[in-house]
Coordinates of C-alpha atoms in Angstrom, one line a residue:
M1 CA 111.7 59.8 -44.6
D2 CA 113.6 59.9 -47.7
L3 CA 116.9 61.3 -47.4
T4 CA 119.4 62.3 -50.4
P5 CA 122.8 61.1 -50.1
R6 CA 123.9 64.8 -49.4
A7 CA 121.3 65.4 -46.8
F8 CA 122.4 61.9 -45.5
F9 CA 125.9 62.6 -45.2
D10 CA 125.2 66.3 -44.0
L11 CA 123.1 64.6 -41.4
A12 CA 125.8 62.1 -40.6
R13 CA 128.5 64.7 -40.2
S14 CA 126.2 66.6 -37.9
T15 CA 125.8 63.6 -35.9
V16 CA 129.6 62.7 -35.6
D17 CA 130.6 66.3 -35.0
T18 CA 128.0 66.3 -32.0
A19 CA 129.1 63.1 -30.8
V20 CA 132.9 64.0 -30.9
S21 CA 132.2 67.4 -29.2
V22 CA 130.3 65.7 -26.4
P23 CA 133.5 64.3 -24.7
G24 CA 134.9 67.8 -24.9
R25 CA 131.7 69.5 -23.4
V26 CA 131.5 66.7 -21.0
L27 CA 135.2 67.2 -19.9
G28 CA 134.2 71.2 -19.8
L29 CA 131.2 70.4 -17.7
L30 CA 133.3 68.1 -15.4
E31 CA 135.8 71.0 -15.0
A32 CA 133.1 73.3 -14.2
A33 CA 131.8 71.0 -11.7
E34 CA 135.3 70.5 -10.3
Q35 CA 135.4 74.3 -9.8
V36 CA 132.1 74.3 -8.0
V37 CA 133.0 71.6 -5.8
R38 CA 136.3 73.4 -4.9
R39 CA 134.2 76.6 -4.3
A40 CA 131.9 74.7 -2.4
D41 CA 135.0 73.2 -0.2
E42 CA 136.4 76.7 0.3
L43 CA 133.0 78.1 1.5
V44 CA 132.4 75.0 3.8
A45 CA 136.1 75.6 5.1
R46 CA 135.2 79.5 5.7
T47 CA 132.1 78.4 7.0
G48 CA 133.5 76.3 9.6
R49 CA 136.0 78.8 10.7
M50 CA 133.3 81.3 10.9
L51 CA 131.5 78.7 12.9
D52 CA 134.4 78.0 15.3
D53 CA 134.7 81.8 15.6
T54 CA 131.0 82.1 16.4
E55 CA 131.3 79.6 18.8
A56 CA 134.1 81.2 20.7
L57 CA 132.3 84.2 20.6
V58 CA 129.2 82.8 22.1
A59 CA 131.3 81.3 24.8
R60 CA 132.8 84.5 25.9
A61 CA 129.5 86.3 25.6
Q62 CA 128.3 83.7 28.0
V63 CA 130.9 84.3 30.4
V64 CA 130.6 88.0 30.5
T65 CA 126.8 87.4 30.7
A66 CA 127.5 85.1 33.7
A67 CA 129.7 87.7 35.3
A68 CA 127.1 90.9 34.5
E69 CA 124.4 88.4 35.9
A70 CA 126.5 88.0 39.2
V71 CA 127.5 91.7 39.5
T72 CA 123.8 92.6 39.0
T73 CA 122.8 90.2 41.6
D74 CA 125.2 91.8 44.0
A75 CA 124.4 95.3 43.1
G76 CA 120.8 94.3 43.6
R77 CA 121.7 93.1 47.2
T78 CA 123.6 96.0 48.1
A79 CA 121.2 98.2 47.0
R80 CA 118.5 96.3 49.2
T81 CA 120.7 96.5 52.2
S82 CA 121.6 100.2 51.8
R83 CA 117.8 101.1 51.3
E84 CA 117.0 99.0 54.6
L85 CA 120.1 101.0 56.6
M86 CA 118.7 104.1 55.2
D87 CA 115.4 103.6 56.2
S88 CA 116.6 102.4 59.7
Y89 CA 119.1 105.1 60.4
A90 CA 117.5 108.3 58.6
P91 CA 115.3 108.9 61.4
L92 CA 118.2 108.7 63.9
A93 CA 120.8 110.8 61.5
Q94 CA 117.8 113.6 61.4
R95 CA 117.6 113.6 64.9
A96 CA 121.2 113.5 65.8
H97 CA 122.2 116.1 63.1
P98 CA 121.8 119.0 65.2
L99 CA 123.8 117.7 68.1
A100 CA 126.6 116.4 65.9
Q101 CA 126.9 119.7 64.3
R102 CA 127.0 121.5 67.8
F103 CA 129.8 119.1 68.7
V104 CA 131.9 119.5 65.6
D105 CA 131.2 123.3 65.9
E106 CA 132.4 123.6 69.5
L107 CA 135.1 121.0 69.7
S108 CA 138.6 122.8 69.6
P109 CA 141.7 120.9 68.4
H110 CA 143.1 121.0 71.9
E111 CA 140.0 119.1 73.0
V112 CA 140.2 116.5 70.4
D113 CA 143.9 116.0 71.4
A114 CA 142.9 115.6 75.1
A115 CA 140.0 113.1 74.2
I116 CA 142.4 110.9 72.0
E117 CA 145.0 111.0 75.0
L118 CA 141.7 110.0 77.3
V119 CA 141.2 107.3 75.0
D120 CA 144.6 105.8 74.9
Q121 CA 144.4 105.7 78.7
L122 CA 141.3 104.1 78.9
P123 CA 143.0 100.3 79.4
V124 CA 144.9 101.7 82.4
L125 CA 141.8 103.7 83.9
T126 CA 139.7 100.6 83.4
K127 CA 142.0 98.3 85.2
H128 CA 142.4 100.7 88.1
L129 CA 138.8 101.2 88.5
L130 CA 137.9 97.6 88.3
E131 CA 140.9 96.7 90.7
D132 CA 141.3 99.6 92.8
V133 CA 138.2 101.9 93.2
L134 CA 135.3 99.6 92.8
P135 CA 136.3 97.4 96.0
I136 CA 136.7 100.5 97.7
L137 CA 133.3 101.8 97.1
S138 CA 131.7 98.4 98.1
T139 CA 133.1 99.0 101.7
L140 CA 131.9 102.4 102.0
D141 CA 128.5 101.0 103.5
R142 CA 130.5 99.4 106.6
V143 CA 132.8 102.4 106.8
G144 CA 130.1 105.0 107.0
P145 CA 129.0 104.2 110.7
D146 CA 133.1 104.2 111.8
I147 CA 133.4 107.7 110.3
H148 CA 130.3 108.7 112.3
Q149 CA 131.6 107.3 115.6
L150 CA 135.2 108.9 114.9
L151 CA 133.3 112.4 114.3
E152 CA 131.6 111.8 117.9
V153 CA 134.8 111.0 119.7
T154 CA 136.7 113.8 118.0
N155 CA 133.9 116.2 118.9
D156 CA 134.1 115.2 122.5
V157 CA 138.0 115.4 122.6
R158 CA 137.5 118.9 121.3
Q159 CA 135.2 119.8 123.9
A160 CA 137.4 118.2 126.5
I161 CA 140.3 120.1 125.5
L162 CA 138.5 123.3 125.0
G163 CA 137.5 122.7 129.0
I164 CA 140.8 122.4 130.4
P165 CA 141.7 125.7 132.2
G166 CA 144.3 127.9 130.4
F167 CA 143.8 126.1 127.3
A168 CA 142.7 129.4 125.5
F169 CA 146.1 131.1 126.8
L170 CA 148.0 128.1 125.3
R171 CA 146.4 128.2 121.9
K172 CA 146.8 132.1 121.6
R173 CA 150.6 131.7 122.4
G174 CA 151.0 128.6 119.8
E175 CA 149.3 130.9 117.2
E176 CA 151.4 133.8 118.1
K177 CA 154.5 131.4 117.8
Q178 CA 153.3 130.2 114.2
E179 CA 153.2 133.9 113.2
D180 CA 156.8 134.2 114.3
D181 CA 157.9 131.3 112.4

């Protein structure tokens, strides 16, 4: 390649211009690269904050999920128990309904007050029943023959008194005296 001095000069100048402009362009490229790095750093920082927020949100969601699972488990258990109770007591409730309705319809406020008062006295009644009445009842089998003998003796005495001469007169006189009093 044969160059004229002018072409050589133009080529040299173009090469020098290019060589001189390279550091400026490199510097511009470095500045642009620094801006990209700064933006990347900001993006990484924002991403880190978002990741922290997301992790906190996930942790709260896990707590809420665990609580919801516990509530759901309890609700399921309660529903099963309720169903079992309903299945067990429904026939009884259906049979008792007419009786309970009659009881409620016929019960007066005065009777409710009396029933409450009676319930209040149950401890005292129970004590007397156990300590006083039941021991007496347990001896009735032994008292029965004695009462029969007493009745026989009383009947004999009555017949003996009626057999006394003049007793009818005395009895009539006693009745008259009672009427006067």
